[in-house]
Amino acid sequence: EVQLLESGGGLVQPGGSLRLSCAGSGFTFSNYAMNWVRQAPGKGLEWVSSISGTGGSTYYADSVKGRFTISRDNPTNTLYLQMNSLRAEDTAVYYCAKRSGITVSNTSPADWGQGTLVTVSS
Amino acid sequence: QTVVTQEPSFSVSPGGTVTLTCGLSSDSVSSSYYPSWYQQTPGQAPRTLIYNTNTRSSGVPDRFSGSILGNKAALTITGAQADDECDYYCVLYMRSGISVFGGGTKVTVL
């Protein structure tokens, strides 16, 4: 059974940094592209970033480009999201999602974690 | 700015059929956009229903189906049940590597 467990969320001041982690199990981690999707309180889903199975290709939404960095450590089956220069509008539940194939292209999110809440406030 | 459009809300009678759509502001949706559909109840993580246009995710009943209808992707729910009442989101894969979610459709069963 695929399991994705996010951690690292919390309260941070505007301008601060936070690193989210997502531990994957129940599948061959390196064989799947991964992504982060967020949902602000009372709002819809927003794609944030994707990374290929090898880690060689990364993509970002314009709203986070230059501030967030996605990475992965395949030997430990862990996905990361380094978030810098955080703003109030980054407040959301952040979901880790496994895509349906090894590449980002021509695939889509297929399995989801339960999410971790990030609150940016002074 | 690419906008993915969904109906804000839809009502369906118990046992009835409803078709939700997922469109693009600037193009026709085809299978090359790999449309996928997700179901979300309040306070819960999304659940994948359909990916790659019409592939049903494991454990999803066959009364949920995906297709391309005209210039949009579509999710059809047949034999609607009370617990189908929740939010539904589509996502499209853009050739540039990014994905874009629609704004979601709130389905009411009454």
Short mmCIF file of C-alpha atoms in Angstrom, two decimals:
data_model
loop_
_atom_site.label_atom_id
_atom_site.label_comp_id
_atom_site.label_asym_id
_atom_site.label_seq_id
_atom_site.Cartn_x
_atom_site.Cartn_y
_atom_site.Cartn_z
CA GLU A 1 0.00 0.00 0.00
CA VAL A 2 1.34 3.42 -0.96
CA GLN A 3 1.93 5.66 2.02
CA LEU A 4 3.09 9.27 1.99
CA LEU A 5 3.75 11.02 5.29
CA GLU A 6 4.44 14.75 5.35
CA SER A 7 6.15 16.57 8.20
CA GLY A 8 7.80 19.89 8.94
CA GLY A 9 4.84 22.24 8.89
CA GLY A 10 4.26 24.86 11.54
CA LEU A 11 4.06 28.56 12.32
CA VAL A 12 6.69 30.82 10.77
CA GLN A 13 7.06 34.58 10.52
CA PRO A 14 6.87 36.40 7.18
CA GLY A 15 10.27 36.28 5.51
CA GLY A 16 11.18 33.10 7.32
CA SER A 17 12.06 29.63 6.07
CA LEU A 18 10.73 26.13 6.53
CA ARG A 19 11.59 22.71 5.11
CA LEU A 20 8.88 20.16 4.49
CA SER A 21 9.58 16.44 4.20
CA CYS A 22 7.56 13.59 2.75
CA ALA A 23 8.45 9.98 3.51
CA GLY A 24 7.26 7.48 0.92
CA SER A 25 6.72 3.75 1.40
CA GLY A 26 4.94 0.86 -0.29
CA PHE A 27 6.38 1.61 -3.73
CA THR A 28 9.73 1.97 -5.47
CA PHE A 29 10.31 5.63 -4.70
CA SER A 30 12.86 6.33 -7.45
CA ASN A 31 10.46 5.04 -10.12
CA TYR A 32 7.99 7.87 -9.65
CA ALA A 33 7.94 11.60 -10.14
CA MET A 34 6.63 13.49 -7.14
CA ASN A 35 5.04 16.81 -6.44
CA TRP A 36 3.81 19.26 -3.86
CA VAL A 37 0.29 20.64 -3.99
CA ARG A 38 -1.13 23.17 -1.54
CA GLN A 39 -4.54 24.32 -0.41
CA ALA A 40 -5.08 27.65 1.32
CA PRO A 41 -7.85 27.75 3.95
CA GLY A 42 -11.23 27.57 2.24
CA LYS A 43 -9.66 27.58 -1.24
CA GLY A 44 -9.00 25.09 -4.01
CA LEU A 45 -5.97 22.99 -4.82
CA GLU A 46 -2.87 24.70 -6.24
CA TRP A 47 0.02 22.85 -7.87
CA VAL A 48 3.31 24.04 -6.36
CA SER A 49 6.20 21.98 -7.76
CA SER A 50 7.16 18.68 -9.41
CA ILE A 51 10.34 16.62 -9.63
CA SER A 52 11.19 13.66 -11.83
CA GLY A 53 12.06 10.24 -10.44
CA THR A 54 15.79 10.81 -10.90
CA GLY A 55 15.61 14.35 -9.53
CA GLY A 56 17.07 15.70 -12.75
CA SER A 57 14.02 17.74 -13.76
CA THR A 58 12.18 20.20 -11.56
CA TYR A 59 9.28 22.56 -12.21
CA TYR A 60 7.67 25.35 -10.19
CA ALA A 61 4.52 27.45 -10.16
CA ASP A 62 5.21 31.11 -10.87
CA SER A 63 3.93 31.98 -7.38
CA VAL A 64 6.84 30.15 -5.72
CA LYS A 65 9.60 30.24 -8.33
CA GLY A 66 12.84 31.57 -6.88
CA ARG A 67 11.66 31.06 -3.29
CA PHE A 68 10.91 27.32 -3.06
CA THR A 69 13.18 24.40 -3.95
CA ILE A 70 12.01 20.84 -4.46
CA SER A 71 14.46 17.96 -4.02
CA ARG A 72 14.49 14.27 -3.25
CA ASP A 73 16.74 11.68 -1.64
CA ASN A 74 15.97 8.37 -3.30
CA PRO A 75 18.07 6.16 -0.97
CA THR A 76 15.95 7.33 1.99
CA ASN A 77 12.66 7.56 0.02
CA THR A 78 12.20 11.20 1.03
CA LEU A 79 10.87 14.22 -0.83
CA TYR A 80 11.62 17.76 0.35
CA LEU A 81 10.35 21.28 -0.15
CA GLN A 82 12.62 24.08 1.05
CA MET A 83 10.54 27.23 1.44
CA ASN A 84 12.29 30.59 1.82
CA SER A 85 11.06 34.19 1.96
CA LEU A 86 7.68 32.99 3.12
CA ARG A 87 4.65 35.23 2.73
CA ALA A 88 1.22 35.28 4.34
CA GLU A 89 -0.26 33.97 1.08
CA ASP A 90 1.84 30.82 1.39
CA THR A 91 -0.33 29.78 4.34
CA ALA A 92 -1.87 26.45 3.34
CA VAL A 93 -2.00 22.73 3.85
CA TYR A 94 0.83 21.26 1.78
CA TYR A 95 0.24 17.83 0.26
CA CYS A 96 2.87 15.49 -1.08
CA ALA A 97 1.67 13.49 -4.09
CA LYS A 98 3.15 10.64 -6.09
CA ARG A 99 2.69 10.95 -9.82
CA SER A 100 1.63 8.12 -12.10
CA GLY A 101 5.05 7.59 -13.72
CA ILE A 102 8.76 8.32 -13.51
CA THR A 103 8.65 11.50 -15.56
CA VAL A 104 6.75 14.67 -14.78
CA SER A 105 5.62 14.91 -18.36
CA ASN A 106 2.59 12.92 -19.41
CA THR A 107 1.71 11.93 -15.85
CA SER A 108 -0.50 13.28 -13.11
CA PRO A 109 -0.79 13.09 -9.30
CA ALA A 110 -2.06 9.65 -8.34
CA ASP A 111 -1.52 9.08 -4.59
CA TRP A 112 -1.68 11.66 -1.82
CA GLY A 113 -0.40 12.19 1.69
CA GLN A 114 -2.54 13.64 4.46
CA GLY A 115 -0.88 17.04 4.34
CA THR A 116 0.97 19.34 6.72
CA LEU A 117 -0.17 22.83 7.69
CA VAL A 118 2.09 25.82 7.13
CA THR A 119 1.03 29.10 8.73
CA VAL A 120 2.90 32.29 7.89
CA SER A 121 2.04 34.99 10.39
CA SER A 122 3.66 37.46 12.73
CA GLN B 1 -1.97 33.00 -17.60
CA THR B 2 -3.55 29.59 -18.18
CA VAL B 3 -6.96 29.18 -16.57
CA VAL B 4 -8.61 25.79 -16.10
CA THR B 5 -12.37 26.16 -15.84
CA GLN B 6 -14.86 24.06 -13.87
CA GLU B 7 -18.49 24.62 -12.99
CA PRO B 8 -18.61 26.16 -9.49
CA SER B 9 -21.47 23.93 -8.41
CA PHE B 10 -23.79 21.17 -9.58
CA SER B 11 -26.82 19.44 -8.10
CA VAL B 12 -27.86 15.86 -8.78
CA SER B 13 -30.69 13.70 -7.50
CA PRO B 14 -29.90 10.46 -5.68
CA GLY B 15 -29.50 7.77 -8.32
CA GLY B 16 -29.07 10.36 -11.03
CA THR B 17 -26.23 11.13 -13.43
CA VAL B 18 -24.08 14.23 -13.51
CA THR B 19 -21.27 15.24 -15.86
CA LEU B 20 -18.66 17.72 -14.66
CA THR B 21 -16.39 19.41 -17.16
CA CYS B 22 -12.85 20.76 -17.22
CA GLY B 23 -11.95 23.33 -19.86
CA LEU B 24 -9.16 25.64 -20.88
CA SER B 25 -9.47 29.37 -21.37
CA SER B 26 -7.16 29.32 -24.38
CA ASP B 27 -7.36 25.88 -26.00
CA SER B 28 -9.36 22.69 -26.38
CA VAL B 29 -8.65 19.97 -23.84
CA SER B 30 -7.45 16.70 -25.35
CA SER B 31 -5.93 13.56 -23.91
CA SER B 32 -2.50 15.11 -24.42
CA TYR B 33 -3.23 17.27 -21.38
CA TYR B 34 -3.56 14.07 -19.29
CA PRO B 35 -6.66 15.29 -17.45
CA SER B 36 -7.18 13.83 -14.01
CA TRP B 37 -9.97 14.09 -11.46
CA TYR B 38 -9.95 14.22 -7.67
CA GLN B 39 -12.59 14.02 -4.99
CA GLN B 40 -12.22 15.87 -1.71
CA THR B 41 -14.39 15.97 1.37
CA PRO B 42 -13.90 18.80 3.89
CA GLY B 43 -10.83 18.35 6.07
CA GLN B 44 -9.57 15.37 4.09
CA ALA B 45 -6.81 14.88 1.56
CA PRO B 46 -7.81 14.61 -2.10
CA ARG B 47 -8.60 11.16 -3.45
CA THR B 48 -7.69 10.30 -7.03
CA LEU B 49 -10.66 9.12 -9.10
CA ILE B 50 -9.42 9.25 -12.68
CA TYR B 51 -6.00 9.87 -14.22
CA ASN B 52 -4.73 10.04 -17.79
CA THR B 53 -8.20 11.00 -19.09
CA ASN B 54 -10.07 7.76 -18.34
CA THR B 55 -7.99 5.42 -16.15
CA ARG B 56 -9.82 4.68 -12.94
CA SER B 57 -7.66 4.69 -9.80
CA SER B 58 -7.51 1.53 -7.72
CA GLY B 59 -10.66 0.97 -5.68
CA VAL B 60 -12.75 3.60 -7.46
CA PRO B 61 -16.19 2.25 -8.41
CA ASP B 62 -17.05 2.08 -12.11
CA ARG B 63 -19.86 4.58 -11.72
CA PHE B 64 -17.10 7.20 -12.00
CA SER B 65 -15.79 7.59 -15.53
CA GLY B 66 -13.59 10.05 -17.41
CA SER B 67 -13.69 11.11 -21.03
CA ILE B 68 -13.20 13.95 -23.49
CA LEU B 69 -16.50 15.59 -24.46
CA GLY B 70 -16.17 18.11 -27.24
CA ASN B 71 -13.37 20.47 -26.24
CA LYS B 72 -13.36 19.62 -22.54
CA ALA B 73 -12.44 16.79 -20.21
CA ALA B 74 -15.40 15.30 -18.39
CA LEU B 75 -16.11 13.33 -15.23
CA THR B 76 -19.41 11.45 -15.21
CA ILE B 77 -20.95 10.13 -12.02
CA THR B 78 -23.79 7.66 -12.55
CA GLY B 79 -26.10 6.41 -9.81
CA ALA B 80 -25.21 9.32 -7.53
CA GLN B 81 -25.07 8.52 -3.83
CA ALA B 82 -25.22 10.73 -0.74
CA ASP B 83 -21.51 10.33 -0.06
CA ASP B 84 -20.69 11.67 -3.54
CA GLU B 85 -21.56 15.09 -2.12
CA CYS B 86 -18.19 16.88 -1.92
CA ASP B 87 -15.75 18.88 -4.04
CA TYR B 88 -14.29 17.66 -7.33
CA TYR B 89 -11.13 19.02 -8.92
CA CYS B 90 -9.54 18.45 -12.29
CA VAL B 91 -5.89 19.03 -13.19
CA LEU B 92 -4.29 19.41 -16.59
CA TYR B 93 -0.65 18.78 -17.44
CA MET B 94 0.84 21.62 -19.51
CA ARG B 95 3.61 20.69 -21.94
CA SER B 96 5.98 23.10 -20.18
CA GLY B 97 6.13 20.79 -17.18
CA ILE B 98 3.65 22.61 -15.02
CA SER B 99 0.24 21.44 -13.91
CA VAL B 100 -2.82 23.60 -13.38
CA PHE B 101 -5.83 22.75 -11.22
CA GLY B 102 -9.32 23.92 -11.93
CA GLY B 103 -11.19 25.88 -9.29
CA GLY B 104 -13.27 22.88 -8.28
CA THR B 105 -16.93 21.92 -8.48
CA LYS B 106 -19.09 21.51 -5.39
CA VAL B 107 -21.55 18.67 -5.99
CA THR B 108 -24.75 18.50 -3.98
CA VAL B 109 -26.87 15.35 -3.92
CA LEU B 110 -30.50 16.16 -3.16
#
